[in-house]
CSV table of C-alpha atoms in Angstrom, one decimal:
chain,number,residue,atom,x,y,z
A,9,UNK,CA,54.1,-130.1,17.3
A,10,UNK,CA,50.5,-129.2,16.7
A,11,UNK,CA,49.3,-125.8,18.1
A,12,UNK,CA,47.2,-126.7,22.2
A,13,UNK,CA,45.3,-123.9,22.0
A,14,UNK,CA,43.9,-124.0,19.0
A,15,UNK,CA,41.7,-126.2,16.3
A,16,UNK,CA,39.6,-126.1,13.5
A,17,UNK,CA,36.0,-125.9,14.1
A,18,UNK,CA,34.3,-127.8,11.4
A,19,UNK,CA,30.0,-128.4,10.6
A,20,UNK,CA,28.7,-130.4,12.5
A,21,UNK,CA,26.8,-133.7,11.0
A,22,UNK,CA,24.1,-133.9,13.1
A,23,UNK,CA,21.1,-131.4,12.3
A,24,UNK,CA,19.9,-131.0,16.2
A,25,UNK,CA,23.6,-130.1,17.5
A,26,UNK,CA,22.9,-126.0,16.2
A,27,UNK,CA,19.3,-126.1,17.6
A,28,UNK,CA,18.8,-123.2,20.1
A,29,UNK,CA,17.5,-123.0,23.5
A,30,UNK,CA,17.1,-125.0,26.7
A,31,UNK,CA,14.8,-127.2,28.4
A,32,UNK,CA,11.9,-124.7,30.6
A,33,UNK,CA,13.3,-125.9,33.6
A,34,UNK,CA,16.0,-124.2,35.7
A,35,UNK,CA,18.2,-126.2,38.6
A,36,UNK,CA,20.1,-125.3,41.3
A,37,UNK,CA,21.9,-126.1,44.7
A,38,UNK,CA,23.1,-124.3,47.4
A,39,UNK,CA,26.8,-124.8,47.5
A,40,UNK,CA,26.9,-125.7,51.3
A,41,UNK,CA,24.7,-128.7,49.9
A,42,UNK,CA,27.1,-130.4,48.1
A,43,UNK,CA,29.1,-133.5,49.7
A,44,UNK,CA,31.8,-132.8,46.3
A,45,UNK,CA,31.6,-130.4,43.4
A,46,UNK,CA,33.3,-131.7,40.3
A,47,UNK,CA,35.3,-129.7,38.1
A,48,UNK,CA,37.1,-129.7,35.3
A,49,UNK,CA,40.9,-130.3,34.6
A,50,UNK,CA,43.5,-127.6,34.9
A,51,UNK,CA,45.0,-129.1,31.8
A,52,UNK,CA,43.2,-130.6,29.0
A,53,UNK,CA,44.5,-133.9,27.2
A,54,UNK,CA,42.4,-131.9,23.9
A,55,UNK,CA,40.6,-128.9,23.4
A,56,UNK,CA,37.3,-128.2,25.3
A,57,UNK,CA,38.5,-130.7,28.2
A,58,UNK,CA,39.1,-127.4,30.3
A,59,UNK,CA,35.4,-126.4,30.3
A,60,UNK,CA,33.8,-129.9,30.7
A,61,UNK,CA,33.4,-130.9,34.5
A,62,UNK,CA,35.0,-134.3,34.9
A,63,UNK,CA,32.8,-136.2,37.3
A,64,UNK,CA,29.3,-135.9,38.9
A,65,UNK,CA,28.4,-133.8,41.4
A,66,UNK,CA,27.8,-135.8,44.7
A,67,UNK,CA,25.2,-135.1,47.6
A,68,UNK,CA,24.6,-136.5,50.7
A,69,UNK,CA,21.0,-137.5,51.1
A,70,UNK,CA,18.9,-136.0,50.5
A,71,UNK,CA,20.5,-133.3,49.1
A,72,UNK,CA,20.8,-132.4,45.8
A,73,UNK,CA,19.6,-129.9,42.9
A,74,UNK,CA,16.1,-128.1,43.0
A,75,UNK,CA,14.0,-127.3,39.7
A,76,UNK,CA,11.8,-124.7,39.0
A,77,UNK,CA,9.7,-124.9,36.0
A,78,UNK,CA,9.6,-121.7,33.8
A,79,UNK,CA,7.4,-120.0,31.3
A,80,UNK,CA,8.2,-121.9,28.0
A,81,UNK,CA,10.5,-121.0,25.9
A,82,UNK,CA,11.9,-118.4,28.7
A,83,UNK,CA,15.5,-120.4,29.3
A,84,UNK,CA,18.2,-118.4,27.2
A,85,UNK,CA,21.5,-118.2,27.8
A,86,UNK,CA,24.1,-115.4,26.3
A,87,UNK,CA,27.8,-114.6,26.7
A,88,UNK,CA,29.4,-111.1,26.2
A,89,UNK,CA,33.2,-110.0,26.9
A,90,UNK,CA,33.6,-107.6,30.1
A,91,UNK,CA,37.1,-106.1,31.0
A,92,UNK,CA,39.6,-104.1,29.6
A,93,UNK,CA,41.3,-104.5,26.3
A,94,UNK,CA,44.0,-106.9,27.3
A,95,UNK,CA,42.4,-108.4,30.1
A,96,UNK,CA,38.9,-109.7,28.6
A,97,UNK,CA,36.6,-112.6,29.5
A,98,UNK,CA,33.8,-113.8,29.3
A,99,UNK,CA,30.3,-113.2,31.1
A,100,UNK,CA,27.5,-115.3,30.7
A,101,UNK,CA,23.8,-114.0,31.5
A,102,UNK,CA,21.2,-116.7,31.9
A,103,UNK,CA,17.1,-115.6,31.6
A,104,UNK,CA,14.2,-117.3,32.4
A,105,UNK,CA,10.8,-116.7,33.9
A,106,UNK,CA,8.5,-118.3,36.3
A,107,UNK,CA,4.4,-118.1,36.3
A,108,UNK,CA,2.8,-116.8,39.1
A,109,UNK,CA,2.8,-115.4,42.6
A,110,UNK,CA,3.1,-116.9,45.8
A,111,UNK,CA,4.6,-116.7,49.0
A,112,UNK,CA,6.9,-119.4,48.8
A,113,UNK,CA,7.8,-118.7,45.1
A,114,UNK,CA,9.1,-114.9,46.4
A,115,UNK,CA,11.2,-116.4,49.7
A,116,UNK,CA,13.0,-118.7,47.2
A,117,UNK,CA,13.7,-116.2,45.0
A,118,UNK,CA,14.6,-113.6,47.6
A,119,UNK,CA,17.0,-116.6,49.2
A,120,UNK,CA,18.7,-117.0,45.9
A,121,UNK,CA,19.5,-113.3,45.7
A,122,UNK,CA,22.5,-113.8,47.9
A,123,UNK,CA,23.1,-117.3,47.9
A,124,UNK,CA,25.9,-119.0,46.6
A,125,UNK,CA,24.7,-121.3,44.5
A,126,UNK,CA,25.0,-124.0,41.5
A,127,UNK,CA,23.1,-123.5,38.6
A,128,UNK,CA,22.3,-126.0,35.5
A,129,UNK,CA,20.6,-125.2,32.4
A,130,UNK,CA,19.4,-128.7,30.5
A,131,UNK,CA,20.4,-128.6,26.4
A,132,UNK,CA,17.2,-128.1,25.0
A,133,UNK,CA,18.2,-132.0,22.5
A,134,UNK,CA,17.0,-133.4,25.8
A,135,UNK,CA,16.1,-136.8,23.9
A,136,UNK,CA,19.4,-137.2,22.1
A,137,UNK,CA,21.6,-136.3,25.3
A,138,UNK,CA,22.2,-135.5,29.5
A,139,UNK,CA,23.7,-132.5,28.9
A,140,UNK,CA,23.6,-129.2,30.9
A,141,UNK,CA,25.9,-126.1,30.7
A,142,UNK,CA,26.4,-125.2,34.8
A,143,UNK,CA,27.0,-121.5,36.0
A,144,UNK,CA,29.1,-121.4,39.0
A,145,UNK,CA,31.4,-123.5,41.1
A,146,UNK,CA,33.0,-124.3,44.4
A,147,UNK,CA,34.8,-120.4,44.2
A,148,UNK,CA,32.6,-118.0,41.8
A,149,UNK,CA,28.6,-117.9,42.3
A,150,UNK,CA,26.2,-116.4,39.6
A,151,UNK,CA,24.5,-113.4,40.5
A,152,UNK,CA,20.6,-113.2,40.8
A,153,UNK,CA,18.8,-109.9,39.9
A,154,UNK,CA,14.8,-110.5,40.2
A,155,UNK,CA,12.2,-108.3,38.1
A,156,UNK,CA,8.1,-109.1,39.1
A,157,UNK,CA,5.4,-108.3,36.8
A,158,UNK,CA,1.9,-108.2,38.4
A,159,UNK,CA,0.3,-107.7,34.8
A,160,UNK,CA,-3.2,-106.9,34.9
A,161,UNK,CA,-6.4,-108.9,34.3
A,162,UNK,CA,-6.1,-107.9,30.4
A,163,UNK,CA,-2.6,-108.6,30.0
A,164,UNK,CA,-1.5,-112.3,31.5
A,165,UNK,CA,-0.3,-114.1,33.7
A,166,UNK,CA,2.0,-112.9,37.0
A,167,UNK,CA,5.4,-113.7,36.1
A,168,UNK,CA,9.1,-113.3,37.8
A,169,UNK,CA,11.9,-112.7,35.7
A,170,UNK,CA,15.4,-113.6,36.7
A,171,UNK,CA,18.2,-112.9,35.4
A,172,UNK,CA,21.7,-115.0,36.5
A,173,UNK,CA,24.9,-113.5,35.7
A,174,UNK,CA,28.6,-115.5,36.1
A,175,UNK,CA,31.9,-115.4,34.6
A,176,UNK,CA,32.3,-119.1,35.2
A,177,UNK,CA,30.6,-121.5,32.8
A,178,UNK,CA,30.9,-125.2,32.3
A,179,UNK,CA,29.5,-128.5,30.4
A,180,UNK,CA,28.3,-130.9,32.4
A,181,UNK,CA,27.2,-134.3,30.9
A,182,UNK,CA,26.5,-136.5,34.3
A,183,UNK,CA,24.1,-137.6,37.1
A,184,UNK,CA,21.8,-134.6,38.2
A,185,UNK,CA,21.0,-135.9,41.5
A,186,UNK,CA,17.3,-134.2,42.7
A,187,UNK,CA,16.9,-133.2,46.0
A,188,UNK,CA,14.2,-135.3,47.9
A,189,UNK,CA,13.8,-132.7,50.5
């Protein structure tokens, strides 16, 4: 009987599959938006099936996810253990920046900060595939802590930086319906 929770994890064949990053855009959608959120299995038929969402998300219209564009190359992702020895998991902090300084740009932001929300990050091999990793679900929402940097006329450009933190990360490989609104 071969071993379900575990496999070998072998090179991959295809050069682009290691490359780093994600596309400069960020998406989200208020969790009250969503007609259904899809989610994975509770049991996988193989490995990774527990992670990947199953279906697409649905809206009705004309809901759906909102982008914001960001800095380039601003979009990371990283993943650290949190808990006690025994009762670990996993924690997953996305970053990313947005130009500028507005009104509307700060209420958005300020919204988010208590929001429960989807999030989507786009795989920056954007020409080979759809895919997205998504932070949050119908239950756990990812936590927004804001930074603003007014720079000065020497130094740049005005700039948020956001940082969204979740214990609940997914792979989602499906429609990403846009929100018309």
């Amino acid at each position: 009987m071969a071993n379900a929770n575990y496999a070998n994890i072998t090179k991959s064949t295809n050069p682009r599959a290691y490359a780093g990053g994600y596309k400069n855009v960020f998406l989200f959608a208020p969790r009250a938006d969503f007609l259904a959120i899809s989610k994975p299995p509770d049991v996988g038929a193989a490995i990774g099936d527990t992670l990947t969402v199953a279906g697409a998300h649905t809206f009705t219209d004309p809901k759906g996810f909102f982008s914001f564009d960001c800095k380039t190359n601003s979009v990371t992702l990283k993943g650290t253990t949190v808990g006690e020895d025994g009762a670990q998991e996993m924690e997953w902090s996305a970053e990313f920046n947005i130009l500028g300084d507005d009104a509307s740009t700060q209420e958005m932001i300020q919204r988010q900060l208590n929001d429960d929300i989807v999030c989507l990050l786009k795989e920056a091999a954007c020409l080979e595939d759809d895919s997205y990793v998504q932070l949050g679900d119908e239950c756990v929402s990812p936590v927004f802590k804001v930074e603003f940097d007014g720079k000065n006329t020497k130094e740049g450009k005005k700039e948020y930086k956001l940082t969204v933190t979740c214990k609940t990360k997914f792979f989602y490989a499906h429609t990403v319906t846009m929100s018309t609104e």
